[in-house]
mmCIF file with all atom_site columns, C-alpha atoms in Angstrom:
data_model
loop_
_atom_site.group_PDB
_atom_site.id
_atom_site.type_symbol
_atom_site.label_atom_id
_atom_site.label_alt_id
_atom_site.label_comp_id
_atom_site.label_asym_id
_atom_site.label_entity_id
_atom_site.label_seq_id
_atom_site.pdbx_PDB_ins_code
_atom_site.Cartn_x
_atom_site.Cartn_y
_atom_site.Cartn_z
_atom_site.occupancy
_atom_site.B_iso_or_equiv
_atom_site.pdbx_formal_charge
_atom_site.auth_seq_id
_atom_site.auth_comp_id
_atom_site.auth_asym_id
_atom_site.auth_atom_id
_atom_site.pdbx_PDB_model_num
ATOM 1   C CA . MET A 1 1   ? 111.632 85.194  126.449 1.00 65.00 ? 27  MET A CA 1
ATOM 2   C CA . ASP A 1 2   ? 111.229 84.080  130.013 1.00 74.00 ? 28  ASP A CA 1
ATOM 3   C CA . VAL A 1 3   ? 109.017 84.419  133.012 1.00 78.00 ? 29  VAL A CA 1
ATOM 4   C CA . VAL A 1 4   ? 110.448 86.037  136.127 1.00 81.00 ? 30  VAL A CA 1
ATOM 5   C CA . GLU A 1 5   ? 109.557 83.218  138.414 1.00 83.00 ? 31  GLU A CA 1
ATOM 6   C CA . ASP A 1 6   ? 111.629 80.817  136.407 1.00 83.00 ? 32  ASP A CA 1
ATOM 7   C CA . VAL A 1 7   ? 114.610 83.152  136.490 1.00 84.00 ? 33  VAL A CA 1
ATOM 8   C CA . PHE A 1 8   ? 114.367 83.325  140.365 1.00 86.00 ? 34  PHE A CA 1
ATOM 9   C CA . ASP A 1 9   ? 114.261 79.518  140.432 1.00 88.00 ? 35  ASP A CA 1
ATOM 10  C CA . ARG A 1 10  ? 117.316 79.250  138.286 1.00 90.00 ? 36  ARG A CA 1
ATOM 11  C CA . LEU A 1 11  ? 119.420 81.881  139.835 1.00 89.00 ? 37  LEU A CA 1
ATOM 12  C CA . GLY A 1 12  ? 118.265 82.135  143.379 1.00 91.00 ? 38  GLY A CA 1
ATOM 13  C CA . GLU A 1 13  ? 116.543 85.141  144.932 1.00 90.00 ? 39  GLU A CA 1
ATOM 14  C CA . ASP A 1 14  ? 119.682 87.109  145.813 1.00 92.00 ? 40  ASP A CA 1
ATOM 15  C CA . ARG A 1 15  ? 121.376 86.734  142.439 1.00 90.00 ? 41  ARG A CA 1
ATOM 16  C CA . ALA A 1 16  ? 118.172 87.394  140.426 1.00 87.00 ? 42  ALA A CA 1
ATOM 17  C CA . LYS A 1 17  ? 117.463 90.603  142.555 1.00 86.00 ? 43  LYS A CA 1
ATOM 18  C CA . ALA A 1 18  ? 121.046 91.893  141.890 1.00 88.00 ? 44  ALA A CA 1
ATOM 19  C CA . LEU A 1 19  ? 120.584 91.325  138.153 1.00 84.00 ? 45  LEU A CA 1
ATOM 20  C CA . LEU A 1 20  ? 117.132 92.687  137.625 1.00 83.00 ? 46  LEU A CA 1
ATOM 21  C CA . THR A 1 21  ? 116.846 95.669  140.165 1.00 82.00 ? 47  THR A CA 1
ATOM 22  C CA . PRO A 1 22  ? 119.123 98.043  137.963 1.00 81.00 ? 48  PRO A CA 1
ATOM 23  C CA . LEU A 1 23  ? 117.004 97.210  134.877 1.00 75.00 ? 49  LEU A CA 1
ATOM 24  C CA . TRP A 1 24  ? 113.877 98.911  136.284 1.00 72.00 ? 50  TRP A CA 1
ATOM 25  C CA . SER A 1 25  ? 115.370 102.404 136.301 1.00 76.00 ? 51  SER A CA 1
ATOM 26  C CA . ARG A 1 26  ? 116.799 102.349 132.788 1.00 75.00 ? 52  ARG A CA 1
ATOM 27  C CA . PRO A 1 27  ? 114.579 100.570 130.132 1.00 74.00 ? 53  PRO A CA 1
ATOM 28  C CA . ILE A 1 28  ? 115.456 100.951 126.459 1.00 73.00 ? 54  ILE A CA 1
ATOM 29  C CA . LEU A 1 29  ? 113.688 100.260 123.306 1.00 69.00 ? 55  LEU A CA 1
ATOM 30  C CA . LYS A 1 30  ? 114.406 96.864  121.468 1.00 64.00 ? 56  LYS A CA 1
ATOM 31  C CA . ARG A 1 31  ? 115.927 98.670  118.500 1.00 63.00 ? 57  ARG A CA 1
ATOM 32  C CA . ASP A 1 32  ? 118.490 100.283 120.872 1.00 70.00 ? 58  ASP A CA 1
ATOM 33  C CA . ALA A 1 33  ? 119.601 97.072  122.395 1.00 69.00 ? 59  ALA A CA 1
ATOM 34  C CA . ASN A 1 34  ? 123.037 95.790  121.449 1.00 71.00 ? 60  ASN A CA 1
ATOM 35  C CA . GLY A 1 35  ? 123.935 92.170  121.900 1.00 67.00 ? 61  GLY A CA 1
ATOM 36  C CA . ILE A 1 36  ? 121.583 89.646  123.359 1.00 63.00 ? 62  ILE A CA 1
ATOM 37  C CA . HIS A 1 37  ? 118.058 90.913  124.553 1.00 62.00 ? 63  HIS A CA 1
ATOM 38  C CA . GLY A 1 38  ? 114.774 89.442  125.268 1.00 66.00 ? 64  GLY A CA 1
ATOM 39  C CA . THR A 1 39  ? 111.573 89.838  127.115 1.00 70.00 ? 65  THR A CA 1
ATOM 40  C CA . LEU A 1 40  ? 110.832 88.963  130.767 1.00 73.00 ? 66  LEU A CA 1
ATOM 41  C CA . PHE A 1 41  ? 107.313 88.462  131.909 1.00 72.00 ? 67  PHE A CA 1
ATOM 42  C CA . TYR A 1 42  ? 105.908 88.784  135.496 1.00 71.00 ? 68  TYR A CA 1
ATOM 43  C CA . ASP A 1 43  ? 103.134 87.574  137.596 1.00 69.00 ? 69  ASP A CA 1
ATOM 44  C CA . ARG A 1 44  ? 102.554 84.214  135.898 1.00 69.00 ? 70  ARG A CA 1
ATOM 45  C CA . ASP A 1 45  ? 101.100 82.841  139.076 1.00 72.00 ? 71  ASP A CA 1
ATOM 46  C CA . GLN A 1 46  ? 98.258  85.372  139.032 1.00 71.00 ? 72  GLN A CA 1
ATOM 47  C CA . PRO A 1 47  ? 94.824  84.001  138.078 1.00 72.00 ? 73  PRO A CA 1
ATOM 48  C CA . GLY A 1 48  ? 94.053  84.485  134.332 1.00 69.00 ? 74  GLY A CA 1
ATOM 49  C CA . TRP A 1 49  ? 97.635  85.322  133.387 1.00 67.00 ? 75  TRP A CA 1
ATOM 50  C CA . VAL A 1 50  ? 98.480  85.012  129.743 1.00 68.00 ? 76  VAL A CA 1
ATOM 51  C CA . LEU A 1 51  ? 101.307 86.217  127.552 1.00 63.00 ? 77  LEU A CA 1
ATOM 52  C CA . PRO A 1 52  ? 100.390 89.611  126.099 1.00 62.00 ? 78  PRO A CA 1
ATOM 53  C CA . PRO A 1 53  ? 99.650  89.650  122.470 1.00 60.00 ? 79  PRO A CA 1
ATOM 54  C CA . SER A 1 54  ? 102.553 91.981  121.812 1.00 60.00 ? 80  SER A CA 1
ATOM 55  C CA . LYS A 1 55  ? 105.092 94.347  123.566 1.00 56.00 ? 81  LYS A CA 1
ATOM 56  C CA . ARG A 1 56  ? 103.143 97.458  122.408 1.00 59.00 ? 82  ARG A CA 1
ATOM 57  C CA . GLU A 1 57  ? 102.239 99.811  125.107 1.00 58.00 ? 83  GLU A CA 1
ATOM 58  C CA . VAL A 1 58  ? 98.524  99.685  124.173 1.00 53.00 ? 84  VAL A CA 1
ATOM 59  C CA . ASP A 1 59  ? 98.631  95.890  124.795 1.00 58.00 ? 85  ASP A CA 1
ATOM 60  C CA . LEU A 1 60  ? 100.155 96.079  128.225 1.00 64.00 ? 86  LEU A CA 1
ATOM 61  C CA . GLU A 1 61  ? 98.118  96.204  131.457 1.00 65.00 ? 87  GLU A CA 1
ATOM 62  C CA . PRO A 1 62  ? 98.298  99.679  132.799 1.00 65.00 ? 88  PRO A CA 1
ATOM 63  C CA . ASP A 1 63  ? 99.673  98.543  136.193 1.00 69.00 ? 89  ASP A CA 1
ATOM 64  C CA . SER A 1 64  ? 102.501 96.582  134.505 1.00 68.00 ? 90  SER A CA 1
ATOM 65  C CA . ILE A 1 65  ? 104.199 99.796  133.256 1.00 72.00 ? 91  ILE A CA 1
ATOM 66  C CA . ASN A 1 66  ? 106.606 101.527 135.598 1.00 75.00 ? 92  ASN A CA 1
ATOM 67  C CA . ASN A 1 67  ? 107.466 105.158 135.583 1.00 80.00 ? 93  ASN A CA 1
ATOM 68  C CA . ALA A 1 68  ? 110.752 104.686 133.826 1.00 79.00 ? 94  ALA A CA 1
ATOM 69  C CA . GLN A 1 69  ? 108.805 102.849 130.963 1.00 74.00 ? 95  GLN A CA 1
ATOM 70  C CA . ARG A 1 70  ? 106.184 105.403 130.747 1.00 73.00 ? 96  ARG A CA 1
ATOM 71  C CA . ALA A 1 71  ? 108.880 108.191 130.430 1.00 77.00 ? 97  ALA A CA 1
ATOM 72  C CA . LEU A 1 72  ? 110.594 105.964 127.748 1.00 74.00 ? 98  LEU A CA 1
ATOM 73  C CA . PHE A 1 73  ? 107.291 105.590 125.760 1.00 69.00 ? 99  PHE A CA 1
ATOM 74  C CA . ASP A 1 74  ? 106.544 109.325 126.089 1.00 68.00 ? 100 ASP A CA 1
ATOM 75  C CA . ARG A 1 75  ? 109.996 110.244 124.922 1.00 68.00 ? 101 ARG A CA 1
ATOM 76  C CA . ARG A 1 76  ? 109.685 107.733 122.081 1.00 64.00 ? 102 ARG A CA 1
ATOM 77  C CA . ARG A 1 77  ? 106.496 109.157 120.799 1.00 58.00 ? 103 ARG A CA 1
ATOM 78  C CA . SER A 1 78  ? 107.712 112.847 120.872 1.00 57.00 ? 104 SER A CA 1
ATOM 79  C CA . GLU A 1 79  ? 110.967 111.871 119.068 1.00 57.00 ? 105 GLU A CA 1
ATOM 80  C CA . TRP A 1 80  ? 109.577 109.675 116.375 1.00 50.00 ? 106 TRP A CA 1
ATOM 81  C CA . SER A 1 81  ? 106.099 110.510 115.283 1.00 48.00 ? 107 SER A CA 1
ATOM 82  C CA . ALA A 1 82  ? 105.654 109.167 111.738 1.00 48.00 ? 108 ALA A CA 1
ATOM 83  C CA . PRO A 1 83  ? 104.211 111.586 109.390 1.00 51.00 ? 109 PRO A CA 1
ATOM 84  C CA . GLU A 1 84  ? 100.659 111.122 108.104 1.00 52.00 ? 110 GLU A CA 1
ATOM 85  C CA . PRO A 1 85  ? 100.431 110.340 104.454 1.00 54.00 ? 111 PRO A CA 1
ATOM 86  C CA . THR A 1 86  ? 100.607 113.454 102.341 1.00 58.00 ? 112 THR A CA 1
ATOM 87  C CA . GLY A 1 87  ? 98.574  114.385 99.331  1.00 61.00 ? 113 GLY A CA 1
ATOM 88  C CA . SER A 1 88  ? 101.357 113.366 96.999  1.00 69.00 ? 114 SER A CA 1
ATOM 89  C CA . ALA A 1 89  ? 100.185 112.667 93.479  1.00 80.00 ? 115 ALA A CA 1
ATOM 90  C CA . ASP A 1 90  ? 102.450 109.687 93.138  1.00 88.00 ? 116 ASP A CA 1
ATOM 91  C CA . PRO A 1 91  ? 100.604 106.579 94.466  1.00 91.00 ? 117 PRO A CA 1
ATOM 92  C CA . LEU A 1 92  ? 103.725 104.711 95.417  1.00 92.00 ? 118 LEU A CA 1
ATOM 93  C CA . ILE A 1 93  ? 105.072 107.689 97.464  1.00 91.00 ? 119 ILE A CA 1
ATOM 94  C CA . TRP A 1 94  ? 101.678 107.963 99.228  1.00 91.00 ? 120 TRP A CA 1
ATOM 95  C CA . LEU A 1 95  ? 101.690 104.231 99.968  1.00 94.00 ? 121 LEU A CA 1
ATOM 96  C CA . THR A 1 96  ? 105.289 104.259 101.387 1.00 92.00 ? 122 THR A CA 1
ATOM 97  C CA . GLN A 1 97  ? 104.222 107.260 103.611 1.00 90.00 ? 123 GLN A CA 1
ATOM 98  C CA . TRP A 1 98  ? 101.001 105.440 104.793 1.00 92.00 ? 124 TRP A CA 1
ATOM 99  C CA . TYR A 1 99  ? 103.222 102.381 105.603 1.00 93.00 ? 125 TYR A CA 1
ATOM 100 C CA . PHE A 1 100 ? 105.765 104.442 107.529 1.00 89.00 ? 126 PHE A CA 1
ATOM 101 C CA . SER A 1 101 ? 102.894 106.190 109.517 1.00 87.00 ? 127 SER A CA 1
ATOM 102 C CA . GLN A 1 102 ? 101.890 102.575 110.804 1.00 89.00 ? 128 GLN A CA 1
ATOM 103 C CA . CYS A 1 103 ? 105.466 101.666 111.983 1.00 86.00 ? 129 CYS A CA 1
ATOM 104 C CA . ASP A 1 104 ? 105.928 101.779 115.658 1.00 80.00 ? 130 ASP A CA 1
ATOM 105 C CA . GLU A 1 105 ? 108.521 99.188  116.273 1.00 77.00 ? 131 GLU A CA 1
ATOM 106 C CA . ASP A 1 106 ? 106.008 96.484  116.560 1.00 82.00 ? 132 ASP A CA 1
ATOM 107 C CA . TRP A 1 107 ? 103.416 96.735  113.723 1.00 87.00 ? 133 TRP A CA 1
ATOM 108 C CA . GLU A 1 108 ? 106.076 96.357  110.998 1.00 88.00 ? 134 GLU A CA 1
ATOM 109 C CA . HIS A 1 109 ? 107.391 93.195  112.536 1.00 86.00 ? 135 HIS A CA 1
ATOM 110 C CA . ALA A 1 110 ? 104.086 91.316  112.351 1.00 89.00 ? 136 ALA A CA 1
ATOM 111 C CA . TYR A 1 111 ? 102.262 93.120  109.636 1.00 93.00 ? 137 TYR A CA 1
ATOM 112 C CA . GLY A 1 112 ? 102.913 94.975  106.384 1.00 95.00 ? 138 GLY A CA 1
ATOM 113 C CA . ILE A 1 113 ? 102.281 95.483  102.741 1.00 97.00 ? 139 ILE A CA 1
ATOM 114 C CA . THR A 1 114 ? 102.876 92.977  99.974  1.00 97.00 ? 140 THR A CA 1
ATOM 115 C CA . VAL A 1 115 ? 102.951 93.799  96.173  1.00 97.00 ? 141 VAL A CA 1
ATOM 116 C CA . GLU A 1 116 ? 103.272 90.928  93.880  1.00 97.00 ? 142 GLU A CA 1
ATOM 117 C CA . THR A 1 117 ? 102.913 90.156  90.273  1.00 95.00 ? 143 THR A CA 1
ATOM 118 C CA . LEU A 1 118 ? 100.303 87.867  88.689  1.00 91.00 ? 144 LEU A CA 1
ATOM 119 C CA . ASP A 1 119 ? 100.596 85.482  85.913  1.00 87.00 ? 145 ASP A CA 1
ATOM 120 C CA . ASN A 1 120 ? 97.696  86.955  83.843  1.00 82.00 ? 146 ASN A CA 1
ATOM 121 C CA . PRO A 1 121 ? 99.807  89.398  83.662  1.00 88.00 ? 147 PRO A CA 1
ATOM 122 C CA . GLY A 1 122 ? 98.886  91.706  86.565  1.00 90.00 ? 148 GLY A CA 1
ATOM 123 C CA . TRP A 1 123 ? 99.466  92.843  90.014  1.00 93.00 ? 149 TRP A CA 1
ATOM 124 C CA . SER A 1 124 ? 98.380  92.082  93.572  1.00 95.00 ? 150 SER A CA 1
ATOM 125 C CA . LEU A 1 125 ? 98.379  94.333  96.598  1.00 97.00 ? 151 LEU A CA 1
ATOM 126 C CA . THR A 1 126 ? 97.871  93.188  100.157 1.00 98.00 ? 152 THR A CA 1
ATOM 127 C CA . VAL A 1 127 ? 97.743  95.518  103.110 1.00 98.00 ? 153 VAL A CA 1
ATOM 128 C CA . ASP A 1 128 ? 97.502  94.218  106.645 1.00 97.00 ? 154 ASP A CA 1
ATOM 129 C CA . LEU A 1 129 ? 94.932  96.254  108.494 1.00 96.00 ? 155 LEU A CA 1
ATOM 130 C CA . THR A 1 130 ? 95.395  94.817  111.942 1.00 93.00 ? 156 THR A CA 1
ATOM 131 C CA . ASP A 1 131 ? 96.281  97.653  114.566 1.00 90.00 ? 157 ASP A CA 1
ATOM 132 C CA . THR A 1 132 ? 95.483  100.338 111.989 1.00 91.00 ? 158 THR A CA 1
ATOM 133 C CA . SER A 1 133 ? 92.625  102.881 111.931 1.00 89.00 ? 159 SER A CA 1
ATOM 134 C CA . LEU A 1 134 ? 91.165  100.808 109.078 1.00 93.00 ? 160 LEU A CA 1
ATOM 135 C CA . ALA A 1 135 ? 90.944  97.515  110.856 1.00 92.00 ? 161 ALA A CA 1
ATOM 136 C CA . GLU A 1 136 ? 87.193  97.701  111.561 1.00 90.00 ? 162 GLU A CA 1
ATOM 137 C CA . ARG A 1 137 ? 86.132  100.108 108.823 1.00 92.00 ? 163 ARG A CA 1
ATOM 138 C CA . PRO A 1 138 ? 83.549  98.836  106.253 1.00 92.00 ? 164 PRO A CA 1
ATOM 139 C CA . PHE A 1 139 ? 84.739  98.311  102.792 1.00 95.00 ? 165 PHE A CA 1
ATOM 140 C CA . THR A 1 140 ? 82.402  97.629  99.749  1.00 93.00 ? 166 THR A CA 1
ATOM 141 C CA . PRO A 1 141 ? 84.173  95.382  97.194  1.00 93.00 ? 167 PRO A CA 1
ATOM 142 C CA . VAL A 1 142 ? 85.145  97.187  93.855  1.00 92.00 ? 168 VAL A CA 1
ATOM 143 C CA . PHE A 1 143 ? 85.033  95.602  90.373  1.00 89.00 ? 169 PHE A CA 1
ATOM 144 C CA . HIS A 1 144 ? 86.387  97.652  87.566  1.00 87.00 ? 170 HIS A CA 1
ATOM 145 C CA . THR A 1 145 ? 85.665  96.499  83.997  1.00 85.00 ? 171 THR A CA 1
ATOM 146 C CA . MET A 1 146 ? 84.983  93.039  85.130  1.00 81.00 ? 172 MET A CA 1
ATOM 147 C CA . SER A 1 147 ? 82.173  91.231  86.816  1.00 76.00 ? 173 SER A CA 1
ATOM 148 C CA . GLU A 1 148 ? 82.301  89.688  90.321  1.00 78.00 ? 174 GLU A CA 1
ATOM 149 C CA . ALA A 1 149 ? 82.341  86.203  88.591  1.00 73.00 ? 175 ALA A CA 1
ATOM 150 C CA . GLU A 1 150 ? 85.487  87.132  86.608  1.00 73.00 ? 176 GLU A CA 1
ATOM 151 C CA . ALA A 1 151 ? 87.250  88.422  89.675  1.00 68.00 ? 177 ALA A CA 1
ATOM 152 C CA . GLY A 1 152 ? 88.366  84.842  90.686  1.00 65.00 ? 178 GLY A CA 1
ATOM 153 C CA . GLN A 1 153 ? 90.607  84.632  87.827  1.00 64.00 ? 179 GLN A CA 1
ATOM 154 C CA . GLY A 1 154 ? 91.247  88.111  86.603  1.00 63.00 ? 180 GLY A CA 1
ATOM 155 C CA . LEU A 1 155 ? 91.522  88.993  82.976  1.00 65.00 ? 181 LEU A CA 1
ATOM 156 C CA . ASP A 1 156 ? 94.196  87.985  80.570  1.00 69.00 ? 182 ASP A CA 1
ATOM 157 C CA . GLY A 1 157 ? 96.385  90.179  78.342  1.00 67.00 ? 183 GLY A CA 1
ATOM 158 C CA . ASP A 1 158 ? 97.022  93.919  78.222  1.00 71.00 ? 184 ASP A CA 1
ATOM 159 C CA . LEU A 1 159 ? 93.655  94.949  79.739  1.00 74.00 ? 185 LEU A CA 1
ATOM 160 C CA . GLY A 1 160 ? 92.731  97.454  82.306  1.00 83.00 ? 186 GLY A CA 1
ATOM 161 C CA . TRP A 1 161 ? 90.900  95.768  84.994  1.00 89.00 ? 187 TRP A CA 1
ATOM 162 C CA . TRP A 1 162 ? 90.941  95.539  88.884  1.00 90.00 ? 188 TRP A CA 1
ATOM 163 C CA . HIS A 1 163 ? 88.989  94.461  91.900  1.00 92.00 ? 189 HIS A CA 1
ATOM 164 C CA . ALA A 1 164 ? 89.466  95.006  95.616  1.00 95.00 ? 190 ALA A CA 1
ATOM 165 C CA . LYS A 1 165 ? 87.975  93.472  98.751  1.00 96.00 ? 191 LYS A CA 1
ATOM 166 C CA . VAL A 1 166 ? 88.749  93.384  102.456 1.00 97.00 ? 192 VAL A CA 1
ATOM 167 C CA . GLU A 1 167 ? 88.782  89.921  104.234 1.00 95.00 ? 193 GLU A CA 1
ATOM 168 C CA . GLN A 1 168 ? 90.268  88.887  107.476 1.00 94.00 ? 194 GLN A CA 1
ATOM 169 C CA . GLN A 1 169 ? 91.617  92.291  108.208 1.00 95.00 ? 195 GLN A CA 1
ATOM 170 C CA . LYS A 1 170 ? 93.494  92.498  104.970 1.00 97.00 ? 196 LYS A CA 1
ATOM 171 C CA . PHE A 1 171 ? 92.916  94.799  101.932 1.00 97.00 ? 197 PHE A CA 1
ATOM 172 C CA . LYS A 1 172 ? 93.314  92.769  98.815  1.00 97.00 ? 198 LYS A CA 1
ATOM 173 C CA . ALA A 1 173 ? 93.406  94.195  95.354  1.00 96.00 ? 199 ALA A CA 1
ATOM 174 C CA . TYR A 1 174 ? 94.133  92.644  92.014  1.00 93.00 ? 200 TYR A CA 1
ATOM 175 C CA . GLY A 1 175 ? 94.516  94.354  88.713  1.00 91.00 ? 201 GLY A CA 1
ATOM 176 C CA . GLY A 1 176 ? 96.047  94.222  85.158  1.00 90.00 ? 202 GLY A CA 1
ATOM 177 C CA . PRO A 1 177 ? 99.671  94.927  84.253  1.00 91.00 ? 203 PRO A CA 1
ATOM 178 C CA . HIS A 1 178 ? 99.258  98.681  84.117  1.00 91.00 ? 204 HIS A CA 1
ATOM 179 C CA . ASN A 1 179 ? 96.972  98.990  87.062  1.00 92.00 ? 205 ASN A CA 1
ATOM 180 C CA . LEU A 1 180 ? 99.251  98.926  90.172  1.00 95.00 ? 206 LEU A CA 1
ATOM 181 C CA . PRO A 1 181 ? 98.572  102.615 90.730  1.00 94.00 ? 207 PRO A CA 1
ATOM 182 C CA . ASP A 1 182 ? 94.790  102.146 90.534  1.00 94.00 ? 208 ASP A CA 1
ATOM 183 C CA . LEU A 1 183 ? 95.106  99.395  93.206  1.00 95.00 ? 209 LEU A CA 1
ATOM 184 C CA . ILE A 1 184 ? 96.923  101.870 95.472  1.00 96.00 ? 210 ILE A CA 1
ATOM 185 C CA . GLY A 1 185 ? 94.245  104.527 94.438  1.00 93.00 ? 211 GLY A CA 1
ATOM 186 C CA . VAL A 1 186 ? 91.478  102.298 95.622  1.00 94.00 ? 212 VAL A CA 1
ATOM 187 C CA . PHE A 1 187 ? 93.158  101.750 98.925  1.00 96.00 ? 213 PHE A CA 1
ATOM 188 C CA . ARG A 1 188 ? 93.983  105.541 99.241  1.00 93.00 ? 214 ARG A CA 1
ATOM 189 C CA . ALA A 1 189 ? 90.449  106.578 98.537  1.00 92.00 ? 215 ALA A CA 1
ATOM 190 C CA . TRP A 1 190 ? 89.101  104.218 101.165 1.00 93.00 ? 216 TRP A CA 1
ATOM 191 C CA . GLN A 1 191 ? 91.618  105.356 103.758 1.00 92.00 ? 217 GLN A CA 1
ATOM 192 C CA . ALA A 1 192 ? 90.589  109.018 102.900 1.00 89.00 ? 218 ALA A CA 1
ATOM 193 C CA . ARG A 1 193 ? 86.856  108.385 103.256 1.00 88.00 ? 219 ARG A CA 1
ATOM 194 C CA . SER A 1 194 ? 87.470  106.384 106.481 1.00 86.00 ? 220 SER A CA 1
ATOM 195 C CA . ALA A 1 195 ? 89.507  109.240 108.035 1.00 81.00 ? 221 ALA A CA 1
ATOM 196 C CA . ASN A 1 196 ? 86.328  111.452 107.818 1.00 75.00 ? 222 ASN A CA 1
ATOM 197 C CA . LEU A 1 197 ? 84.206  108.983 109.608 1.00 69.00 ? 223 LEU A CA 1
ATOM 198 C CA . PRO A 1 198 ? 83.495  109.063 113.318 1.00 63.00 ? 224 PRO A CA 1
#
């Protein structure tokens, strides 16, 4: 990662222009780059300049995208549109489809889904909601066969229990050793309800 003004300082104007001019007419996606690749930022000297939060098109200033980049982004969207989650009865298949529908070559590098075991025994499911349609949606905490006070530790043994909440743009659910499908089901039901909201 570098800033173009620093590249010009190091290489000199003639050499830097000779190197960079051909790049503008043929951008590629990071996944298609072979060998060394990076990100070059422009206009550092402009008032209020900051590094963009990501390389996603939605985070770029509209005037910072050239026609070749727009064509690349348009082509990318038409070639690789991830499917929306289907009505699969299998919770794990549905969750993998939901995950894949979020993948856009940036989201999956910073966010994702974590499934872990608990020592109660049990399961935990954490889903990053940042940059998803659920990021700002309301969620009412759920407690199944347990009280809110018991949710801090979970229940021991071979019991059916779960609870779920959203905090800091993460869906967090915890449940008994046989309740992983239920944790996914709570997330799935919330996603389905949220999809019908304006």
